[in-house]
XYZ file of C-alpha atoms in Angstrom:
767
model
C 5.357 0.795 -27.655
C 2.325 2.928 -26.818
C 2.578 6.577 -25.762
C -0.238 5.762 -23.337
C 2.315 3.891 -21.238
C 5.224 6.352 -21.300
C 6.274 8.861 -18.666
C 8.464 11.309 -20.605
C 10.482 14.094 -18.960
C 12.798 16.758 -20.418
C 15.344 16.984 -17.587
C 17.178 14.774 -15.058
C 15.744 14.276 -11.583
C 16.241 17.224 -9.264
C 15.349 15.149 -6.197
C 15.182 11.466 -5.309
C 11.410 11.457 -5.755
C 11.750 12.768 -9.324
C 13.675 9.668 -10.399
C 12.376 6.606 -12.186
C 11.957 3.581 -9.869
C 12.822 0.126 -11.204
C 12.354 -3.087 -9.255
C 11.544 -6.777 -9.174
C 9.896 -6.837 -5.746
C 13.205 -7.411 -3.959
C 15.930 -5.416 -5.747
C 15.148 -1.740 -6.300
C 16.958 0.992 -8.208
C 16.056 4.668 -8.518
C 17.440 6.204 -11.728
C 18.116 9.923 -11.877
C 18.525 10.230 -15.650
C 21.824 12.088 -15.598
C 23.453 12.467 -18.999
C 26.810 10.717 -19.181
C 26.943 9.679 -15.515
C 23.859 7.811 -14.351
C 23.038 7.546 -10.674
C 21.402 4.406 -9.284
C 20.153 4.442 -5.669
C 19.985 0.777 -4.698
C 17.693 -1.042 -2.273
C 16.905 -4.559 -1.127
C 13.490 -5.390 0.338
C 14.900 -7.265 3.355
C 17.526 -4.696 4.369
C 16.387 -3.210 7.691
C 18.180 -2.050 10.784
C 17.877 -4.052 14.001
C 17.330 -7.720 14.682
C 14.799 -10.098 16.241
C 12.873 -8.557 19.113
C 13.904 -9.580 22.633
C 11.300 -10.620 25.177
C 10.032 -7.689 27.221
C 10.746 -7.649 30.940
C 9.087 -6.021 33.908
C 5.444 -5.690 34.997
C 2.852 -6.232 32.273
C 1.111 -3.015 31.127
C -2.197 -4.900 31.291
C -2.207 -4.286 35.036
C -3.209 -0.693 34.247
C -6.124 -1.619 31.976
C -8.876 -1.723 34.651
C -7.901 1.737 35.902
C -7.725 3.071 32.350
C -11.216 1.804 31.574
C -12.534 3.291 34.796
C -11.244 6.813 34.083
C -12.556 6.565 30.530
C -16.000 5.690 31.854
C -15.836 8.697 34.177
C -15.006 10.944 31.237
C -11.573 11.889 32.571
C -9.904 11.737 29.169
C -6.782 13.672 30.128
C -6.078 11.104 32.817
C -6.870 8.361 30.315
C -4.138 9.706 28.034
C -1.741 9.814 30.971
C -2.435 6.150 31.749
C -2.184 5.225 28.081
C 1.337 6.686 28.003
C 2.291 4.341 30.836
C 1.048 1.378 28.768
C 3.412 1.977 25.865
C 6.186 -0.336 24.780
C 9.923 0.132 25.170
C 10.681 1.701 21.776
C 9.915 1.919 18.080
C 10.115 -0.094 14.903
C 13.385 -0.305 13.029
C 14.006 1.490 9.721
C 14.192 0.304 6.120
C 17.746 0.843 4.867
C 19.458 1.823 1.613
C 22.297 -0.248 0.171
C 24.056 2.730 -1.336
C 24.546 4.537 -4.625
C 26.236 3.713 -7.915
C 27.479 6.575 -10.101
C 28.357 5.187 -13.529
C 30.175 7.292 -16.124
C 29.034 5.571 -19.319
C 29.618 8.328 -21.896
C 30.626 11.938 -22.364
C 28.202 14.534 -21.095
C 25.387 16.158 -23.014
C 25.882 19.110 -25.328
C 22.695 20.497 -23.817
C 20.230 19.633 -26.557
C 17.991 16.699 -27.503
C 17.853 15.398 -23.934
C 14.964 13.246 -22.811
C 14.234 10.432 -20.392
C 11.290 8.076 -20.269
C 9.877 5.232 -18.267
C 8.059 2.630 -20.338
C 5.388 1.260 -18.003
C 4.354 -1.513 -20.394
C 7.858 -3.023 -20.394
C 9.334 -1.670 -17.106
C 12.356 -0.117 -18.845
C 13.835 3.337 -18.198
C 15.738 5.125 -20.968
C 17.831 8.295 -21.159
C 18.715 9.814 -24.545
C 20.802 12.824 -25.494
C 23.391 14.090 -27.963
C 26.990 13.845 -26.847
C 30.142 15.123 -28.512
C 30.341 11.996 -30.653
C 26.660 11.754 -31.528
C 23.522 10.204 -30.033
C 23.838 8.406 -26.705
C 21.280 6.100 -25.117
C 21.172 4.344 -21.762
C 18.419 1.846 -20.964
C 17.925 -0.027 -17.704
C 15.614 -2.573 -16.100
C 15.539 -4.841 -13.051
C 14.867 -8.438 -13.990
C 12.872 -10.724 -11.721
C 13.908 -13.957 -13.516
C 17.624 -13.080 -13.278
C 17.418 -11.020 -10.056
C 19.735 -8.324 -11.425
C 19.787 -4.696 -12.489
C 20.815 -4.406 -16.149
C 21.928 -1.094 -17.660
C 23.088 -0.898 -21.257
C 24.715 2.101 -22.977
C 25.305 2.634 -26.679
C 28.186 4.569 -28.133
C 31.903 4.487 -27.422
C 31.817 5.305 -23.724
C 34.615 4.348 -21.330
C 34.815 0.955 -19.711
C 35.028 2.503 -16.254
C 33.651 0.852 -13.136
C 31.052 2.898 -11.284
C 31.816 4.391 -7.925
C 29.881 2.925 -5.001
C 28.971 5.183 -2.098
C 27.140 3.851 0.943
C 25.759 5.887 3.839
C 26.869 3.067 6.118
C 30.388 3.395 7.583
C 33.031 0.718 7.197
C 31.897 -0.551 3.806
C 34.652 -2.484 2.033
C 34.916 -2.135 -1.755
C 37.083 -4.347 -3.962
C 37.696 -4.185 -7.720
C 39.028 -6.976 -9.928
C 38.743 -8.622 -13.346
C 37.045 -12.005 -13.810
C 34.681 -13.836 -16.153
C 35.420 -11.428 -18.994
C 34.224 -8.440 -16.993
C 35.422 -5.817 -14.592
C 33.985 -6.284 -11.114
C 33.132 -4.224 -8.066
C 32.020 -5.938 -4.859
C 31.019 -3.943 -1.770
C 30.177 -5.399 1.648
C 29.060 -3.842 4.920
C 26.529 -3.813 7.722
C 23.448 -1.721 8.403
C 22.742 -0.183 11.826
C 21.879 -2.280 14.832
C 19.331 0.381 15.754
C 17.826 3.504 14.178
C 15.604 5.951 16.026
C 12.690 7.197 13.865
C 13.272 10.482 12.060
C 10.546 12.202 14.110
C 12.159 11.338 17.479
C 14.799 13.686 18.899
C 17.015 11.203 20.678
C 20.757 10.653 20.464
C 22.510 8.692 19.255
C 19.909 8.276 16.539
C 21.856 5.654 14.611
C 23.886 2.909 16.254
C 26.171 0.491 14.424
C 27.338 -2.717 16.075
C 31.013 -3.693 16.115
C 30.579 -7.275 17.282
C 32.031 -10.215 15.401
C 29.583 -12.723 13.911
C 29.161 -16.023 15.711
C 30.375 -19.330 14.328
C 27.248 -19.540 12.175
C 27.910 -16.051 10.770
C 24.951 -14.457 12.554
C 24.643 -11.421 14.804
C 22.020 -10.129 17.225
C 21.381 -6.981 15.172
C 22.838 -5.070 12.243
C 22.645 -7.491 9.309
C 25.258 -7.627 6.593
C 24.831 -6.850 2.915
C 26.745 -7.170 -0.336
C 26.512 -5.437 -3.705
C 28.114 -7.003 -6.774
C 28.584 -5.154 -10.069
C 30.086 -6.380 -13.336
C 30.927 -4.168 -16.295
C 31.763 -5.358 -19.790
C 31.809 -4.337 -23.427
C 29.974 -6.903 -25.532
C 30.663 -8.024 -29.064
C 27.859 -5.750 -30.288
C 29.707 -2.711 -28.944
C 27.441 -1.912 -26.026
C 28.776 -1.246 -22.564
C 26.627 -2.955 -19.973
C 26.429 -2.933 -16.212
C 24.872 -5.828 -14.314
C 24.352 -5.556 -10.554
C 22.711 -7.504 -7.767
C 22.678 -7.566 -3.982
C 22.256 -9.900 -1.030
C 21.227 -9.219 2.543
C 21.480 -11.069 5.830
C 17.785 -11.380 6.729
C 16.903 -14.977 7.698
C 13.428 -14.595 9.186
C 11.716 -12.238 11.605
C 12.562 -14.423 14.587
C 16.043 -15.477 13.422
C 19.386 -13.778 14.016
C 20.469 -12.113 10.747
C 23.655 -13.018 8.929
C 26.724 -10.814 8.855
C 28.823 -13.382 6.980
C 30.008 -10.853 4.428
C 32.014 -13.339 2.373
C 28.964 -15.564 1.928
C 26.742 -12.605 1.073
C 29.277 -11.362 -1.474
C 29.359 -14.798 -3.065
C 25.565 -14.850 -3.248
C 25.337 -11.419 -4.895
C 28.182 -12.224 -7.253
C 26.497 -15.492 -8.222
C 23.403 -13.658 -9.500
C 25.569 -11.388 -11.641
C 27.808 -14.173 -12.950
C 24.762 -16.145 -14.033
C 23.321 -13.123 -15.839
C 26.615 -12.518 -17.653
C 26.115 -15.795 -19.525
C 23.099 -14.273 -21.292
C 23.036 -11.454 -23.807
C 21.355 -8.196 -22.904
C 18.656 -9.010 -25.458
C 17.995 -12.352 -23.761
C 17.860 -10.760 -20.317
C 15.536 -8.049 -21.630
C 13.237 -10.575 -23.298
C 12.976 -12.670 -20.141
C 12.307 -9.569 -18.064
C 9.580 -8.304 -20.406
C 7.844 -11.674 -20.622
C 7.772 -11.977 -16.829
C 6.645 -8.406 -16.223
C 3.957 -8.323 -18.899
C 2.501 -11.502 -17.479
C 1.221 -9.207 -14.728
C 0.876 -5.823 -16.416
C -1.192 -6.970 -19.414
C -3.967 -8.455 -17.300
C -5.747 -5.101 -16.987
C -5.890 -2.056 -19.222
C -7.644 1.276 -18.817
C -7.890 3.219 -22.081
C -9.012 6.852 -21.941
C -7.207 7.860 -25.133
C -10.427 9.222 -26.659
C -10.634 11.668 -23.754
C -7.431 13.770 -24.042
C -8.140 15.659 -20.820
C -8.078 12.311 -18.973
C -4.740 11.151 -20.416
C -2.711 11.911 -17.271
C -5.240 10.087 -15.092
C -4.877 7.038 -17.309
C -1.070 7.247 -17.078
C -1.308 7.553 -13.280
C -3.401 4.379 -13.249
C -0.863 2.444 -15.309
C 1.927 3.789 -13.104
C 0.313 2.602 -9.894
C 0.043 -0.948 -11.190
C 3.620 -0.729 -12.466
C 4.800 0.261 -8.982
C 3.000 -2.637 -7.301
C 4.429 -5.154 -9.778
C 7.882 -3.647 -9.192
C 7.751 -3.578 -5.389
C 5.814 -6.691 -4.381
C 6.301 -10.180 -5.784
C 5.622 -13.670 -4.419
C 8.298 -14.429 -1.846
C 9.365 -10.821 -1.234
C 8.602 -8.574 1.698
C 5.428 -6.472 1.527
C 5.785 -3.010 -0.015
C 6.532 -0.503 2.742
C 5.853 3.250 2.966
C 8.198 3.810 0.027
C 7.649 0.531 -1.771
C 11.279 -0.623 -2.014
C 12.885 2.740 -2.868
C 14.639 4.718 -0.139
C 17.931 6.627 0.061
C 17.912 7.564 3.768
C 19.279 5.829 6.878
C 16.549 7.649 8.829
C 13.748 7.656 6.253
C 10.423 9.364 6.825
C 8.465 7.478 9.492
C 11.136 4.755 9.294
C 9.728 3.722 5.888
C 7.951 1.054 7.907
C 4.516 -0.570 7.743
C 1.937 1.799 9.222
C -1.199 -0.236 9.850
C -3.674 2.573 10.543
C -4.041 3.179 6.780
C -0.817 3.138 4.786
C 0.155 -0.510 4.358
C -3.482 -1.461 3.752
C -3.801 1.204 1.057
C -0.711 -0.228 -0.646
C -2.700 -3.365 -1.397
C -6.172 -1.964 -2.104
C -5.704 -2.357 -5.869
C -4.104 -5.819 -5.813
C -7.253 -7.950 -6.064
C -9.465 -5.860 -8.400
C -6.676 -5.086 -10.889
C -5.538 -8.633 -11.519
C -2.476 -8.656 -9.263
C -3.751 -11.155 -6.725
C -0.427 -13.037 -6.475
C 1.249 -9.767 -5.525
C -1.054 -9.599 -2.511
C 0.928 -12.572 -1.192
C 3.677 -10.610 0.620
C 1.006 -8.655 2.499
C -0.744 -11.891 3.468
C 2.597 -13.316 4.610
C 3.086 -10.233 6.791
C -0.368 -10.750 8.319
C 0.347 -14.418 8.989
C 3.528 -13.484 10.851
C 1.758 -10.774 12.840
C -0.836 -13.249 14.099
C 2.062 -15.137 15.669
C 4.034 -12.118 16.870
C 0.976 -10.279 18.190
C -0.194 -13.012 20.564
C 2.269 -11.975 23.245
C 1.290 -8.315 22.797
C -2.414 -9.082 23.247
C -1.697 -10.931 26.480
C 0.962 -8.631 27.939
C -0.712 -5.306 27.179
C -4.410 -6.197 27.509
C -4.649 -9.580 29.215
C -6.479 -10.615 26.068
C -6.611 -13.711 23.916
C -5.894 -13.634 20.199
C -3.382 -11.224 18.729
C -2.872 -7.474 18.772
C -1.022 -5.212 16.348
C -0.578 -1.496 16.943
C -0.030 1.217 14.366
C 3.569 0.374 13.358
C 5.332 -2.813 12.352
C 8.489 -3.766 10.465
C 10.423 -6.723 9.099
C 10.896 -7.981 12.691
C 7.084 -8.007 13.140
C 6.985 -5.367 15.860
C 3.463 -5.233 17.393
C 3.608 -3.186 20.619
C 2.531 0.459 21.038
C 5.496 2.714 20.263
C 6.739 5.446 22.579
C 4.812 8.631 21.827
C 1.499 10.398 22.184
C -1.680 8.324 22.618
C -3.295 9.840 19.537
C -1.074 7.610 17.415
C 0.264 4.967 19.831
C -2.908 3.763 21.595
C -4.541 1.974 18.679
C -4.464 -1.825 19.057
C -6.716 -2.465 16.053
C -4.121 -3.116 13.367
C -4.881 -6.830 13.018
C -8.615 -6.117 12.848
C -7.994 -4.036 9.723
C -5.394 -6.391 8.269
C -7.876 -9.255 8.573
C -9.893 -7.577 5.817
C -7.110 -8.376 3.354
C -7.225 -12.082 4.119
C -11.001 -11.918 3.704
C -10.872 -9.982 0.425
C -8.329 -12.389 -1.053
C -10.872 -15.127 -0.402
C -13.814 -13.083 -1.689
C -12.083 -12.340 -4.989
C -11.535 -16.038 -5.595
C -8.110 -16.578 -4.046
C -6.937 -19.122 -1.510
C -9.105 -18.688 1.572
C -7.049 -20.759 4.006
C -5.602 -17.711 5.788
C -8.919 -15.969 6.432
C -10.133 -18.262 9.219
C -7.020 -18.236 11.460
C -6.569 -14.472 11.055
C -10.224 -13.792 11.820
C -10.082 -16.170 14.780
C -7.137 -14.287 16.324
C -8.792 -10.939 15.607
C -12.135 -12.116 16.991
C -10.613 -13.436 20.212
C -8.858 -10.142 20.787
C -11.880 -8.021 19.851
C -14.191 -9.863 22.249
C -11.775 -9.274 25.118
C -11.563 -5.558 24.308
C -15.335 -5.038 24.448
C -17.012 -3.635 27.565
C -20.629 -2.586 28.164
C -21.316 1.138 28.080
C -23.764 2.855 30.438
C -26.651 1.574 28.296
C -25.374 -1.991 28.128
C -24.133 -1.718 24.541
C -20.690 -3.136 23.824
C -17.874 -0.739 22.953
C -14.154 -1.175 22.491
C -12.090 0.151 25.390
C -9.560 1.659 25.123
C -10.204 3.160 21.718
C -8.811 6.004 19.623
C -9.507 7.430 16.184
C -6.146 7.089 14.407
C -3.885 10.112 14.841
C -6.735 12.454 15.774
C -7.760 14.106 19.017
C -10.801 15.836 20.457
C -10.888 18.994 22.543
C -11.120 18.654 26.325
C -11.378 21.799 28.418
C -8.356 23.902 27.370
C -6.472 20.891 26.017
C -7.052 17.836 23.883
C -7.143 14.060 24.349
C -7.381 10.899 22.289
C -8.074 7.886 24.503
C -11.696 6.971 25.136
C -14.045 4.136 24.165
C -16.150 3.215 21.146
C -14.490 5.317 18.430
C -16.239 4.860 15.086
C -13.437 3.047 13.290
C -12.952 0.524 16.077
C -16.678 -0.202 16.219
C -16.743 -0.697 12.443
C -13.704 -2.966 12.494
C -15.050 -5.125 15.311
C -18.441 -5.478 13.633
C -16.729 -6.482 10.409
C -14.410 -9.026 12.049
C -17.108 -10.661 14.179
C -19.575 -10.825 11.286
C -17.051 -12.436 8.984
C -15.910 -14.943 11.576
C -19.495 -16.088 12.135
C -19.802 -16.659 8.388
C -16.816 -19.015 8.388
C -17.079 -20.807 11.737
C -19.709 -22.537 13.859
C -17.744 -23.097 17.047
C -18.084 -21.679 20.563
C -16.123 -18.583 19.590
C -18.586 -17.916 16.775
C -21.451 -18.145 19.277
C -19.708 -15.577 21.474
C -19.248 -13.386 18.434
C -22.945 -13.604 17.526
C -23.944 -12.668 21.054
C -21.573 -9.708 20.993
C -22.867 -8.541 17.618
C -26.382 -8.380 19.031
C -25.151 -5.929 21.688
C -22.503 -4.066 19.710
C -23.113 -0.335 19.738
C -23.573 1.037 16.209
C -21.662 4.039 14.963
C -23.602 7.137 15.992
C -24.957 10.015 13.916
C -24.665 13.563 15.265
C -27.225 16.308 15.597
C -26.131 17.715 12.230
C -26.767 14.378 10.533
C -23.058 13.548 10.114
C -21.436 10.282 11.145
C -19.639 10.775 14.463
C -15.931 10.023 14.766
C -16.104 9.224 18.474
C -18.671 7.769 20.843
C -20.599 11.023 21.080
C -20.518 14.653 19.946
C -17.011 16.089 20.416
C -15.132 19.029 18.976
C -12.279 17.766 16.791
C -8.769 19.045 17.328
C -8.371 19.256 13.523
C -11.685 19.562 11.661
C -9.780 18.959 8.414
C -7.703 16.037 9.688
C -5.949 13.919 7.044
C -7.396 10.623 8.361
C -11.040 9.877 7.607
C -11.105 6.809 9.831
C -14.730 7.197 10.898
C -15.739 6.555 7.276
C -14.148 3.088 7.191
C -17.588 1.501 6.865
C -18.058 3.270 3.522
C -14.584 2.473 2.164
C -12.636 0.229 2.363
C -15.367 -1.398 4.462
C -18.588 -2.551 2.862
C -21.240 -2.022 5.551
C -22.416 1.415 4.448
C -24.184 1.428 1.087
C -26.641 3.755 -0.596
C -29.458 1.235 -0.877
C -28.663 -0.919 2.181
C -27.997 1.711 4.872
C -29.292 5.011 3.440
C -29.173 6.877 6.774
C -25.525 6.076 7.405
C -24.716 6.646 3.736
C -26.008 10.197 3.959
C -24.294 10.659 7.334
C -20.984 9.557 5.826
C -21.433 12.036 2.973
C -22.021 14.848 5.472
C -19.005 13.834 7.560
C -16.746 13.824 4.507
C -18.050 17.224 3.447
C -17.079 18.652 6.843
C -13.562 17.229 6.526
C -13.170 18.650 3.023
C -14.499 22.085 3.950
C -11.741 22.264 6.550
C -8.877 21.206 4.273
C -8.595 17.403 4.471
C -6.717 15.616 1.724
C -3.481 17.582 1.998
C -1.295 14.452 1.724
C -1.211 12.080 -1.225
C -2.590 9.091 0.640
C -5.419 11.038 2.280
C -6.479 12.484 -1.076
C -6.443 8.968 -2.542
C -8.745 7.823 0.284
C -11.076 10.709 -0.543
C -11.116 9.524 -4.161
C -12.178 6.043 -3.018
C -14.928 7.527 -0.835
C -16.113 9.704 -3.722
C -16.406 6.587 -5.868
C -18.649 4.905 -3.291
C -20.681 8.108 -2.802
C -21.276 8.474 -6.554
C -19.766 11.955 -6.404
C -18.215 12.279 -9.854
C -17.228 15.934 -9.422
C -15.357 15.177 -6.191
C -13.648 12.209 -7.855
C -12.470 14.429 -10.720
C -11.209 17.006 -8.239
C -9.341 14.411 -6.186
C -7.572 13.028 -9.250
C -6.567 16.559 -10.276
C -5.171 17.320 -6.811
C -3.223 14.068 -6.784
C -1.700 14.799 -10.173
C -1.162 18.549 -9.948
C -0.303 19.090 -6.293
C 0.685 15.809 -4.663
C 2.860 14.043 -7.233
C 6.479 14.483 -8.211
C 7.670 15.106 -11.769
C 7.871 11.347 -12.207
C 4.367 10.940 -10.718
C 5.457 9.454 -7.392
C 3.061 10.243 -4.558
C 4.166 12.958 -2.122
C 3.657 13.724 1.539
C 4.457 17.411 2.181
C 7.269 17.764 4.729
C 9.173 21.057 5.209
C 12.346 19.358 6.463
C 12.831 17.132 3.425
C 14.624 17.991 0.144
C 12.124 19.692 -2.132
C 9.651 20.011 0.744
C 8.162 16.545 0.228
C 8.701 12.909 1.171
C 7.951 10.243 -1.399
C 5.312 7.926 0.066
C 3.937 5.266 -2.252
C 0.509 4.598 -0.708
C -1.193 7.422 -2.618
C -0.139 5.885 -5.936
C -1.771 2.613 -4.953
C -4.856 4.194 -3.397
C -5.443 6.173 -6.578
C -5.519 2.971 -8.659
C -8.061 1.458 -6.278
C -10.193 4.594 -6.403
C -10.127 4.887 -10.178
C -11.097 1.229 -10.476
C -14.058 1.826 -8.143
C -15.238 4.672 -10.377
C -15.842 2.119 -13.124
C -16.569 -1.213 -11.423
C -17.745 -1.976 -7.864
C -18.608 -5.360 -6.403
C -19.185 -4.945 -2.664
C -23.018 -5.133 -2.608
C -23.411 -8.743 -3.809
C -23.658 -7.353 -7.317
C -21.487 -5.886 -10.072
C -21.927 -2.125 -10.385
C -20.824 -0.606 -13.705
C -19.984 3.066 -14.354
C -21.175 4.106 -10.939
C -19.139 7.315 -10.655
C -17.831 8.313 -14.073
C -15.786 11.560 -13.923
C -16.938 14.168 -16.451
C -13.620 14.136 -18.328
C -13.729 10.354 -18.713
C -16.561 10.647 -21.208
C -15.315 7.863 -23.508
C -13.125 4.875 -22.792
C -12.762 1.217 -21.948
C -11.356 -1.020 -19.251
C -10.694 -4.734 -19.313
C -9.719 -7.422 -16.839
C -11.232 -5.979 -13.651
C -11.745 -8.665 -11.007
C -14.792 -8.655 -8.730
C -15.837 -10.297 -5.495
C -17.332 -13.667 -6.288
C -14.565 -14.470 -8.767
C -16.076 -12.503 -11.671
C -14.078 -10.586 -14.286
C -15.349 -7.548 -16.219
C -14.515 -5.734 -19.451
C -16.549 -2.693 -20.440
C -16.718 0.201 -22.899
C -18.549 3.521 -22.831
C -19.061 6.459 -25.196
C -20.178 9.963 -24.255
C -20.786 8.735 -20.735
C -23.084 5.879 -21.825
C -22.363 2.188 -21.421
C -21.938 0.660 -24.883
C -20.905 -2.852 -23.996
C -19.586 -5.204 -21.334
C -18.308 -8.741 -21.031
C -18.653 -10.535 -17.702
C -16.896 -13.815 -17.023
C -18.727 -15.099 -13.980
C -17.355 -17.056 -11.057
C -18.854 -20.160 -9.538
C -22.415 -18.822 -9.235
C -25.869 -19.675 -10.523
C -27.103 -16.090 -10.857
C -25.487 -12.698 -11.300
C -26.835 -9.209 -10.613
C -25.499 -6.256 -12.562
C -26.278 -2.613 -11.836
C -26.010 0.015 -14.601
C -26.885 3.699 -14.989
C -30.552 4.098 -15.842
C -29.483 6.173 -18.866
C -28.128 2.967 -20.397
C -30.159 1.849 -23.433
C -32.031 -1.445 -23.039
C -29.465 -4.244 -22.927
C -29.458 -7.766 -24.288
C -27.306 -10.458 -22.689
C -25.842 -13.268 -24.773
C -23.462 -16.180 -24.394
C -23.924 -17.298 -28.004
C -27.650 -17.234 -27.434
C -29.924 -14.613 -25.968
C -30.311 -14.945 -22.185
C -33.555 -14.012 -20.374
C -32.918 -10.987 -18.142
C -34.985 -9.793 -15.185
C -35.044 -6.293 -13.753
C -34.823 -6.213 -9.954
C -36.134 -3.654 -7.468
C -33.974 -1.901 -4.880
C -31.600 0.087 -7.085
C -30.748 3.614 -5.885
C -31.932 6.637 -7.827
C -30.393 6.863 -11.278
C -29.523 3.168 -11.429
C -31.206 -0.073 -12.421
C -30.441 -3.710 -11.634
C -30.525 -6.661 -14.008
C -30.289 -10.360 -13.182
C -29.952 -13.574 -15.132
C -29.210 -17.260 -14.519
C -25.603 -18.221 -15.202
C -23.358 -21.174 -15.826
C -20.194 -21.119 -13.732
C -17.201 -19.547 -15.486
C -19.181 -18.689 -18.631
C -18.752 -15.404 -20.534
C -21.734 -13.122 -21.018
C -21.855 -10.161 -23.368
C -23.994 -7.101 -22.666
C -24.872 -4.799 -25.534
C -27.565 -2.244 -26.348
C -30.581 -3.888 -27.911
């Protein structure tokens, strides 16, 4: 066990977000580390309020689109917002739900000394240790993917007492009995049929159904769930708890099950199967499965003590993705799979204007490509679900997804203000994930149908501006507004992010297809209005110069083309690169980055801008101001316990950003040590995946590259960019390879190229 992979804390969790999260992608448990009586908050990835979405009735909102576009063209943006409100859908997404809470008295309480708890990120095991009245006590716990159970094991002579189960859902039935050499607890119940988002003041906010299931055990809304727990003392003297759960989700377009007897049998079956194995066997199977993912990449900054917490944060982010997203599970939501609230922050849903995308930014480069699968499954479903939305709301072909979705694949604009509701570009952004999966060497079958649906919709949303250039209409910059007279508005045309997304989608579709739609896309690209640069040299957020409602707004959507997009580069588009730098500086000077996810986005932008000082500052802010005691990402919120809501996207965005500091691959080359933070003066990283199917290991000392190994993809030539302070390098694959220096590198960098054999390993070392 390496201290590099341990989060160690001297006290139990004061709040939910200070706990240690365990999970296997589907079953989640938050451990509070309480001495003597451990608390487990339980979750299941498919447990959401609501049910399949009914068909909408009444006149189609698309009838208002011509009028909306007309008032936008006239510059009457207040009226445009008024019309946009009339084009909203009938409601909101549903909310991710908790199962409930186990409180397990496994030993006498602590005497107050020698307490400690730790989370071992290399093995995905949480441990609490302390001294009780009878001596040392230890509780360890993990959630096994192979067995699909939570396992908690306590040493000492604690009582064989079943835990108490408390659910926030009314009417939960709990039974206790003895069977299979264990004591059992089985709880069954139903989640709400509808939950109003926490930010909406409407009553009743939570509605439970009281209908009886049909003959097939299904209901229209309010799925059932079951929790099964077995407790036993083994021959070795340990007391162990094994728990699992089952939920009634059957598909986004299928009525969920509320057959509680069947769900109880399913949950109990997982536990009964696990009881046939020893704790050691369950632990070994869990570790082997987990390390099959975790060990693929390692960042080692142990020779830079001041960077130790950054390294731990990196390991933690990958741990969280492995624990909250596995093949066959649902995609990680705003809180991964860990939530204790019936009305969680922002419904703990999938927010497509940054948050769910950020969750998966690190998946491909850090060797977790299979874990990208749940996100790709979500996108595939949204292509289907969003076709009706595109037609009904815009009279458009293809598919449309607005800023919120959920397990039922909600795609319409929610009820609310246009600055967050009137953004139909969710699928355009999500398409980038299907593309990246292909670019990094994964299965590319999904990219074409997703890009086709996005391209069809994008083409129908484009209109010529007064100069004949094509702009998206309507268009907003996510969750931001501009000043109009004595008020503010959001709805206009040609916002920077939308223009970037459309250019990206159309360009990529033309690379994959040669049909009539691709010809339309090429014609549109020739007329597509580029993102504008203002009088001060900064990239504009909207079509033209406008005063922002919040100069330090948390979203930096207008910089999409720099990151996560790939259009803006230092050597390829120097004017826009400098304009993006100026635009980011303005945001920062006015306080942007005050949430965990927005600061993580700033870190990613700093990596692309080669701003090492800003990258160091962003990492410090994430660690010191925007993380809990257990390093979970925080979104400040005055109405939440402790003044913060746990929101997992910042953890994932930070991993992506820190990876980009060391290895970048978006310019048809592999860039090494592009933005090395000052405190990361010495270290190594291995296993980083690159576009083109390459894999990179590298080491550096005192800020200088000392070696690298590149396993290339299926290419005949590779280009590598290094700092120009790097000593002359030789490249070998068992023999010395001729290397050519290429022109075009930005200041302070140089580019090297050599002929390759597909899938061969090449070693770079100072001459």
